[in-house]
Amino acid sequence: MANKAGDAPWSLRRRLLAAIVAASTVLWLASLGIVTVIAWQETNEVFDDALEESGYMIMAATTDWNERGLLPQGGANGAHGRKVDMQYQIVVDGRVIGRTGDAPTRPYVSNFDDDHGFAEALAGGERWRVFVVRDEARNFEVQVGQQVEKRFDILEELAESLWLPVLGFLLLLALACWILTGRVLKPLRRTAASIAAKTPSDLTLVDTAGQAREVLPIVQALNGVLGRLDAALQAERRFTADAAHELRTPLAGLHMHVQLLQRQHPALASPFHKLRQDIARLTALVDSLLTLARLDPLAREQLVRQPVPLAPLFERVAAMHAQEAAARGIALAPRCEVNEVQADPQMLEIVLRNLVDNALRYCPDGSRIELEAVPHAGGVRIAVRDDGPGVDADSRRRLTERFFRVLGQGQQGSGLGLSIVQRIADLHGIALAFGPGIDGRGLGVTLDLPPEDFLRSV
């Protein structure tokens, strides 16, 4: 089916990219805002500690140092409670004359060339980052140091504060991408469901309107395959129907010629009788093929359902086979406890005729055949049972295969009768099952009509 006018194919890649980029941008901006707030709080604490340390340094620079050269730490928790934790020294002529308690007794840096600047130092087995400022006029210098490890402690505290919000936003991003990609890919799921619903009886083209640009070539290629397959199936069905129809007339003429020859040559009655049986079998096969050719292209929606009185139908089917059953001493007993069902009357009659004919074909003389309709599980069960030789469990599973016949029965047949029954049952939504027959012997065929097909019981 072609695209409608003005309905250009949309791009799956662009929609997916736009959805992911939009979701990522929104959540990234939100996470950036959270990170900024947390970083601002942590930075304020660091700056506050730096201001506090600077105050002590200024106080130390304007206070007379004592003999020990130790200056007060300040702060309720001491240096270890502060994030910045800077230690400083006042150095005169290469000697430390004033320092904080955790600063080493020797200068961090000796023979510093510039009047101010940064340097790396190793003191007390620890690495320090040191800032040196020199007062040439008064011939002293101040060295402020911070352990490098303390800087990593600040980074760890910042990471501890950030990992939970970042993880939460990553999960939100994953959820948003999952939802958005699901919505973007929803047309693909609809297309897949439409393709999966295709059956041999429904080979209509998949609608290309509203398909993604990336999927459109696939859908168009599939439509090409469906079109060719439908044309091939239609040609096959037409050939089967035409061949079967054309064969009926010459077969009827051949049957009449054989009858005429049998009368003209009584001595050859036995060979002519066998030939007539073969012609009758061939005619039945042609009729079955013609029936299947009509049934195969049908869909369930095409059936013309109407109320079908079961009792007259059972009597009609029994009357069709009464002569053969009486000649062989077979008791054919119809029993109907349901007035009507909703079905195609002609197809339902074909089903019953095939089932009774199949039972008569394989039952020995003197057997019994039951044809019944009873209410069952809210619906109707139609059953044909016999007490003949029956069919083993493995063969029962193959009874509806076309041209399958149970070996060793010694009976002629086309192997299409139960295939026709299965096809009609599928069209009506009827459950077809095979099991034991009368008193656990023979074969029993049950047709369970769904509750909506049950109209009225006696």
Coordinates of C-alpha atoms in Angstrom, one line a residue:
M1 CA 0.0 0.0 0.0
A2 CA 1.6 3.3 -1.1
N3 CA 2.1 6.3 1.1
K4 CA -0.7 8.8 1.3
A5 CA -0.3 12.2 -0.3
G6 CA 1.7 14.5 2.0
D7 CA 2.5 11.7 4.4
A8 CA 6.3 11.7 4.0
P9 CA 8.2 8.9 5.8
W10 CA 9.8 10.0 9.1
S11 CA 13.3 9.2 10.2
L12 CA 13.7 6.7 13.1
R13 CA 17.3 7.7 13.6
R14 CA 16.5 11.4 13.9
R15 CA 13.6 10.8 16.3
L16 CA 15.8 8.5 18.5
L17 CA 18.7 10.9 18.4
A18 CA 16.5 13.9 19.3
A19 CA 14.8 12.0 22.1
I20 CA 18.1 10.9 23.7
V21 CA 19.9 14.3 23.2
A22 CA 16.9 16.1 24.7
A23 CA 16.7 13.8 27.7
S24 CA 20.5 13.9 28.2
T25 CA 20.6 17.7 28.0
V26 CA 17.8 18.2 30.5
L27 CA 19.2 15.7 33.0
W28 CA 22.7 17.0 32.4
L29 CA 21.7 20.6 33.2
A30 CA 19.8 19.4 36.3
S31 CA 22.8 17.4 37.5
L32 CA 25.1 20.3 36.7
G33 CA 23.0 22.5 38.9
I34 CA 23.2 20.0 41.7
V35 CA 26.9 19.6 41.3
T36 CA 27.4 23.4 41.3
V37 CA 25.4 23.8 44.5
I38 CA 27.4 21.0 46.3
A39 CA 30.7 22.3 44.9
W40 CA 29.8 25.9 46.0
Q41 CA 29.1 24.6 49.5
E42 CA 32.4 22.7 49.7
T43 CA 34.3 25.6 48.2
N44 CA 32.8 28.0 50.8
E45 CA 34.0 25.8 53.5
V46 CA 37.5 25.7 52.1
F47 CA 37.6 29.4 51.7
D48 CA 36.3 29.9 55.2
D49 CA 39.1 27.7 56.5
A50 CA 41.6 29.7 54.4
L51 CA 40.3 32.9 55.8
E52 CA 40.7 31.5 59.3
E53 CA 44.2 30.3 58.6
S54 CA 45.1 33.7 57.2
G55 CA 43.8 35.4 60.3
Y56 CA 46.1 33.3 62.5
M57 CA 49.0 34.0 60.2
I58 CA 48.4 37.7 60.4
M59 CA 48.1 37.4 64.2
A60 CA 51.3 35.5 64.3
A61 CA 53.1 38.0 62.1
T62 CA 52.2 40.8 64.5
T63 CA 52.7 38.9 67.8
D64 CA 56.0 38.5 69.6
W65 CA 57.1 34.9 69.3
N66 CA 58.1 33.0 72.5
E67 CA 61.2 31.1 73.1
R68 CA 59.7 27.8 71.8
G69 CA 58.7 29.5 68.7
L70 CA 55.2 27.8 68.7
L71 CA 52.2 29.9 67.7
P72 CA 48.6 29.1 68.7
Q73 CA 46.6 26.8 66.5
G74 CA 43.2 28.4 67.0
G75 CA 39.9 26.8 66.2
A76 CA 37.8 24.5 68.4
N77 CA 39.0 21.3 66.8
G78 CA 42.6 22.3 66.1
A79 CA 44.3 22.0 62.7
H80 CA 43.1 18.5 62.1
G81 CA 39.4 19.6 62.1
R82 CA 39.9 22.1 59.3
K83 CA 39.8 21.2 55.6
V84 CA 42.6 23.5 54.5
D85 CA 44.9 22.8 57.5
M86 CA 47.8 25.1 56.5
Q87 CA 51.0 25.1 58.6
Y88 CA 53.4 28.0 58.5
Q89 CA 56.9 29.0 59.6
I90 CA 58.6 32.3 60.2
V91 CA 62.2 31.9 59.1
V92 CA 65.1 34.3 59.9
D93 CA 68.6 33.5 58.6
G94 CA 67.6 30.0 57.8
R95 CA 66.2 29.3 61.3
V96 CA 62.6 28.8 62.2
I97 CA 61.9 31.3 64.9
G98 CA 58.1 30.8 64.9
R99 CA 55.8 28.1 63.6
T100 CA 52.5 26.4 64.1
G101 CA 52.4 23.2 66.1
D102 CA 52.3 20.7 63.1
A103 CA 54.9 22.5 61.1
P104 CA 58.4 21.0 61.0
T105 CA 61.2 22.6 63.1
R106 CA 63.4 23.1 60.0
P107 CA 62.3 25.3 57.1
Y108 CA 60.2 23.8 54.4
V109 CA 62.5 25.3 51.7
S110 CA 66.1 26.5 52.1
N111 CA 67.8 29.0 49.8
F112 CA 64.6 30.1 48.0
D113 CA 65.8 32.4 45.2
D114 CA 62.7 34.5 44.5
D115 CA 60.9 37.0 46.8
H116 CA 57.8 34.9 46.6
G117 CA 56.5 31.7 44.9
F118 CA 55.5 28.1 45.2
A119 CA 57.7 25.0 45.8
E120 CA 57.4 21.3 46.5
A121 CA 59.0 20.1 49.7
L122 CA 59.5 16.8 51.6
A123 CA 59.4 17.1 55.4
G124 CA 58.7 14.5 58.1
G125 CA 58.1 11.9 55.4
E126 CA 55.3 13.9 53.9
R127 CA 55.0 15.8 50.7
W128 CA 54.1 19.5 51.1
R129 CA 53.0 22.2 48.8
V130 CA 54.7 25.4 50.1
F131 CA 54.2 29.1 49.4
V132 CA 57.2 31.3 50.3
V133 CA 57.1 35.1 50.7
R134 CA 60.3 37.1 51.7
D135 CA 60.6 40.5 53.3
E136 CA 64.0 41.7 52.3
A137 CA 63.9 44.9 54.4
R138 CA 63.4 43.0 57.6
N139 CA 65.4 40.0 56.5
F140 CA 62.8 37.3 57.3
E141 CA 60.4 35.1 55.3
V142 CA 57.1 33.3 55.8
Q143 CA 56.6 29.8 54.5
V144 CA 53.1 28.4 54.4
G145 CA 52.8 24.7 53.7
Q146 CA 49.9 22.2 53.2
Q147 CA 50.3 18.5 53.0
V148 CA 49.4 17.2 49.5
E149 CA 47.4 14.4 51.1
K150 CA 45.1 17.1 52.6
R151 CA 44.2 18.2 49.1
F152 CA 43.2 14.7 48.2
D153 CA 41.1 14.6 51.4
I154 CA 39.1 17.6 50.1
L155 CA 38.6 15.8 46.7
E156 CA 37.4 12.7 48.5
E157 CA 34.9 14.7 50.6
L158 CA 33.7 16.3 47.4
A159 CA 33.3 12.9 45.7
E160 CA 31.5 11.5 48.7
S161 CA 29.0 14.3 48.5
L162 CA 28.5 14.0 44.7
W163 CA 28.4 10.3 44.0
L164 CA 24.8 9.7 45.2
P165 CA 23.2 12.6 43.2
V166 CA 25.3 11.7 40.1
L167 CA 24.2 8.0 40.4
G168 CA 20.6 9.1 40.8
F169 CA 20.7 11.2 37.7
L170 CA 22.3 8.4 35.7
L171 CA 19.5 6.1 36.7
L172 CA 17.0 8.8 35.7
L173 CA 18.8 9.2 32.4
A174 CA 18.6 5.5 31.8
L175 CA 14.9 5.4 32.6
A176 CA 14.2 8.5 30.4
C177 CA 16.0 6.9 27.5
W178 CA 14.2 3.6 28.0
I179 CA 10.8 5.3 28.0
L180 CA 11.6 7.6 25.1
T181 CA 13.1 4.9 22.9
G182 CA 10.1 2.7 23.7
R183 CA 7.8 5.5 22.4
V184 CA 9.9 6.1 19.3
L185 CA 10.1 2.4 18.5
K186 CA 6.3 1.9 19.0
P187 CA 5.6 2.1 15.3
L188 CA 8.1 -0.7 14.7
R189 CA 6.3 -3.0 17.2
R190 CA 3.0 -2.2 15.4
T191 CA 4.6 -3.1 12.1
A192 CA 6.0 -6.3 13.6
A193 CA 2.6 -7.3 15.0
S194 CA 1.0 -6.6 11.6
I195 CA 3.5 -8.9 9.9
A196 CA 3.2 -11.6 12.6
A197 CA -0.6 -11.7 12.0
K198 CA -0.2 -12.7 8.4
T199 CA -1.5 -16.1 7.5
P200 CA -1.7 -18.1 4.2
S201 CA -5.3 -16.8 3.9
D202 CA -4.3 -13.2 4.6
L203 CA -1.5 -12.0 2.4
T204 CA -2.6 -8.4 2.1
L205 CA 0.2 -5.8 1.9
V206 CA 1.5 -4.1 5.0
D207 CA 0.5 -0.5 5.2
T208 CA 3.5 1.8 4.4
A209 CA 1.8 5.0 5.6
G210 CA 3.5 6.3 8.7
Q211 CA 6.5 4.0 8.5
A212 CA 10.0 5.1 9.5
R213 CA 12.3 6.0 6.6
E214 CA 14.8 3.3 7.8
V215 CA 12.0 0.7 7.9
L216 CA 10.2 1.6 4.7
P217 CA 12.5 -0.3 2.4
I218 CA 12.1 -3.5 4.5
V219 CA 8.3 -3.1 4.4
Q220 CA 8.3 -2.5 0.7
A221 CA 10.5 -5.5 0.1
L222 CA 8.2 -7.6 2.3
N223 CA 5.1 -6.4 0.4
G224 CA 6.8 -7.5 -2.8
V225 CA 7.3 -10.9 -1.4
L226 CA 3.7 -11.1 -0.1
G227 CA 2.4 -10.0 -3.5
R228 CA 4.5 -12.7 -5.3
L229 CA 3.5 -15.3 -2.8
D230 CA -0.2 -14.4 -3.1
A231 CA 0.0 -14.5 -6.9
A232 CA 1.7 -17.9 -6.7
L233 CA -0.9 -19.3 -4.3
Q234 CA -3.8 -17.9 -6.3
A235 CA -2.3 -19.5 -9.5
E236 CA -1.9 -22.8 -7.7
R237 CA -5.4 -22.8 -6.4
R238 CA -6.8 -21.8 -9.8
F239 CA -4.8 -24.6 -11.4
T240 CA -6.1 -27.2 -8.8
A241 CA -9.7 -26.0 -9.2
D242 CA -9.5 -25.8 -13.0
A243 CA -7.9 -29.2 -13.2
A244 CA -10.3 -30.8 -10.9
H245 CA -13.3 -29.3 -12.6
E246 CA -12.0 -30.3 -16.1
L247 CA -11.4 -33.8 -15.0
R248 CA -14.9 -34.4 -13.7
T249 CA -16.4 -34.5 -17.2
P250 CA -14.0 -37.0 -18.8
L251 CA -14.2 -39.2 -15.7
A252 CA -18.0 -39.3 -15.9
G253 CA -17.7 -40.2 -19.6
L254 CA -15.1 -42.8 -18.9
H255 CA -17.4 -44.3 -16.2
M256 CA -20.2 -44.6 -18.6
H257 CA -18.1 -46.2 -21.3
V258 CA -16.8 -48.8 -18.8
Q259 CA -20.4 -49.6 -17.9
L260 CA -21.3 -50.0 -21.5
L261 CA -18.3 -52.3 -22.2
Q262 CA -19.2 -54.4 -19.1
R263 CA -22.6 -55.0 -20.5
Q264 CA -21.2 -55.8 -24.0
H265 CA -18.6 -58.2 -22.6
P266 CA -20.0 -60.1 -19.6
A267 CA -17.0 -62.4 -19.5
L268 CA -14.9 -59.5 -18.5
A269 CA -17.2 -58.3 -15.7
S270 CA -14.6 -58.7 -13.0
P271 CA -11.9 -56.5 -14.6
F272 CA -14.4 -53.9 -15.6
H273 CA -15.8 -53.9 -12.0
K274 CA -12.3 -53.2 -10.7
L275 CA -11.8 -50.5 -13.3
R276 CA -15.1 -48.8 -12.3
Q277 CA -13.9 -48.8 -8.6
D278 CA -10.7 -47.1 -9.7
I279 CA -12.6 -44.6 -11.7
A280 CA -14.9 -43.9 -8.7
R281 CA -11.9 -43.5 -6.4
L282 CA -10.4 -41.1 -8.9
T283 CA -13.7 -39.1 -9.1
A284 CA -13.8 -38.9 -5.3
L285 CA -10.2 -37.6 -5.3
V286 CA -11.1 -35.0 -7.9
D287 CA -14.1 -33.9 -5.8
S288 CA -12.0 -33.7 -2.7
L289 CA -9.4 -31.6 -4.5
L290 CA -12.1 -29.3 -5.8
T291 CA -13.5 -28.9 -2.3
L292 CA -10.1 -28.0 -0.8
A293 CA -9.5 -25.6 -3.7
R294 CA -12.7 -23.8 -2.6
L295 CA -11.9 -23.9 1.1
D296 CA -8.2 -22.9 1.1
P297 CA -8.6 -19.2 0.1
L298 CA -11.5 -18.6 2.5
A299 CA -11.1 -16.6 5.7
R300 CA -13.2 -17.0 8.8
E301 CA -14.8 -13.6 8.2
Q302 CA -16.1 -14.8 4.8
L303 CA -18.3 -17.6 6.2
V304 CA -22.0 -17.2 6.0
R305 CA -23.2 -18.5 9.3
Q306 CA -26.8 -19.2 10.1
P307 CA -28.8 -21.3 12.4
V308 CA -28.5 -25.0 11.3
P309 CA -31.1 -27.5 12.7
L310 CA -29.1 -30.5 13.6
A311 CA -31.8 -33.2 13.8
P312 CA -32.8 -32.9 10.1
L313 CA -29.1 -32.7 9.1
F314 CA -28.3 -35.9 11.1
E315 CA -31.3 -37.7 9.5
R316 CA -30.2 -36.6 6.0
V317 CA -26.6 -37.8 6.5
A318 CA -27.8 -41.1 8.0
A319 CA -30.2 -41.6 5.0
M320 CA -27.3 -41.0 2.5
H321 CA -25.4 -43.9 4.1
A322 CA -28.3 -46.1 5.2
Q323 CA -28.2 -48.4 2.1
E324 CA -24.4 -49.2 2.5
A325 CA -24.7 -49.6 6.3
A326 CA -27.7 -52.0 5.9
A327 CA -25.9 -54.0 3.2
R328 CA -23.0 -54.6 5.6
G329 CA -25.0 -55.0 8.8
I330 CA -23.6 -51.9 10.4
A331 CA -25.8 -50.1 12.9
L332 CA -25.8 -46.4 12.2
A333 CA -27.5 -44.6 15.1
P334 CA -27.9 -40.8 15.1
R335 CA -28.7 -39.1 18.4
C336 CA -29.2 -35.4 18.7
E337 CA -29.8 -33.5 22.0
V338 CA -29.2 -30.0 20.5
N339 CA -31.7 -28.2 18.3
E340 CA -29.5 -25.7 16.4
V341 CA -25.9 -24.5 16.0
Q342 CA -24.5 -21.4 14.3
A343 CA -22.5 -22.6 11.2
D344 CA -22.3 -22.7 7.5
P345 CA -24.9 -25.4 6.7
Q346 CA -23.2 -26.8 3.5
M347 CA -19.8 -27.0 5.2
L348 CA -21.2 -28.7 8.3
E349 CA -22.9 -31.3 6.1
I350 CA -19.6 -32.0 4.3
V351 CA -17.9 -32.6 7.7
L352 CA -20.5 -35.1 8.8
R353 CA -20.6 -36.9 5.5
N354 CA -16.8 -37.3 5.5
L355 CA -16.7 -38.5 9.1
V356 CA -19.5 -41.1 8.6
D357 CA -18.1 -42.2 5.2
N358 CA -14.7 -42.6 6.9
A359 CA -16.2 -44.7 9.6
L360 CA -18.1 -46.9 7.2
R361 CA -15.0 -47.3 5.0
Y362 CA -12.8 -48.7 7.8
C363 CA -15.3 -50.5 10.0
P364 CA -15.8 -54.3 9.4
D365 CA -19.3 -55.7 8.8
G366 CA -21.5 -55.8 11.8
S367 CA -19.9 -52.8 13.5
R368 CA -21.7 -49.9 15.2
I369 CA -21.4 -46.2 14.3
E370 CA -22.8 -43.4 16.6
L371 CA -23.5 -39.9 15.4
E372 CA -24.4 -37.6 18.2
A373 CA -24.7 -34.0 19.3
V374 CA -24.8 -33.1 23.0
P375 CA -24.2 -29.9 25.1
H376 CA -20.7 -29.8 26.3
A377 CA -18.8 -27.2 28.4
G378 CA -21.2 -24.4 27.6
G379 CA -21.1 -25.2 23.9
V380 CA -21.9 -28.2 21.7
R381 CA -20.0 -31.4 21.0
I382 CA -20.6 -33.3 17.8
A383 CA -19.1 -36.8 17.7
V384 CA -18.8 -39.7 15.3
R385 CA -17.6 -42.9 17.0
D386 CA -17.3 -46.5 15.9
D387 CA -16.1 -49.8 17.3
G388 CA -13.9 -50.8 14.4
P389 CA -10.2 -51.5 14.4
G390 CA -9.3 -48.0 15.4
V391 CA -6.1 -46.1 14.8
D392 CA -2.9 -46.1 16.9
A393 CA -1.9 -42.9 18.9
D394 CA 1.0 -42.0 16.6
S395 CA -1.2 -42.2 13.4
R396 CA -4.0 -40.2 15.0
R397 CA -1.7 -37.1 15.1
R398 CA -1.3 -37.4 11.3
L399 CA -4.8 -38.1 10.3
T400 CA -5.5 -34.6 9.1
E401 CA -2.4 -34.5 6.9
R402 CA -3.2 -34.3 3.2
F403 CA -2.9 -37.7 1.4
F404 CA -2.0 -39.5 4.6
R405 CA -3.5 -42.9 4.9
V406 CA -3.0 -45.5 7.7
L407 CA -1.2 -48.5 6.2
G408 CA -2.5 -52.0 6.5
Q409 CA -6.2 -51.1 6.4
G410 CA -6.8 -52.7 3.0
Q411 CA -9.2 -49.8 2.1
Q412 CA -9.1 -47.4 -0.8
G413 CA -9.2 -43.7 -0.2
S414 CA -7.7 -40.4 -1.2
G415 CA -6.4 -39.3 2.3
L416 CA -8.1 -36.0 1.9
G417 CA -11.4 -36.5 3.8
L418 CA -10.1 -35.6 7.2
S419 CA -8.0 -32.8 5.8
I420 CA -11.3 -31.2 4.5
V421 CA -12.8 -31.7 8.0
Q422 CA -9.8 -30.0 9.6
R423 CA -10.0 -27.0 7.2
I424 CA -13.7 -26.5 7.8
A425 CA -13.2 -26.8 11.6
D426 CA -10.4 -24.2 11.5
L427 CA -12.7 -21.8 9.6
H428 CA -15.4 -22.2 12.2
G429 CA -13.1 -22.1 15.2
I430 CA -14.1 -25.7 16.1
A431 CA -11.7 -27.9 18.1
L432 CA -11.2 -31.2 16.3
A433 CA -9.9 -34.1 18.3
F434 CA -9.4 -37.9 17.8
G435 CA -9.7 -40.5 20.5
P436 CA -11.1 -43.9 21.3
G437 CA -14.4 -45.0 19.9
I438 CA -17.4 -46.9 21.4
D439 CA -16.5 -48.8 24.6
G440 CA -12.9 -47.8 24.2
R441 CA -12.6 -49.5 20.8
G442 CA -12.4 -48.1 17.3
L443 CA -12.0 -44.4 16.5
G444 CA -13.9 -41.4 18.0
V445 CA -13.9 -38.0 16.3
T446 CA -15.2 -35.0 18.3
L447 CA -16.0 -31.5 17.2
D448 CA -16.3 -29.0 20.0
L449 CA -18.2 -25.9 18.9
P450 CA -17.4 -22.8 21.0
P451 CA -20.2 -21.4 23.3
E452 CA -21.1 -18.6 21.0
D453 CA -22.1 -21.2 18.3
F454 CA -24.5 -22.9 20.7
L455 CA -28.0 -21.7 20.3
R456 CA -30.5 -23.9 22.0
S457 CA -30.5 -27.4 23.5
V458 CA -33.4 -29.8 23.9

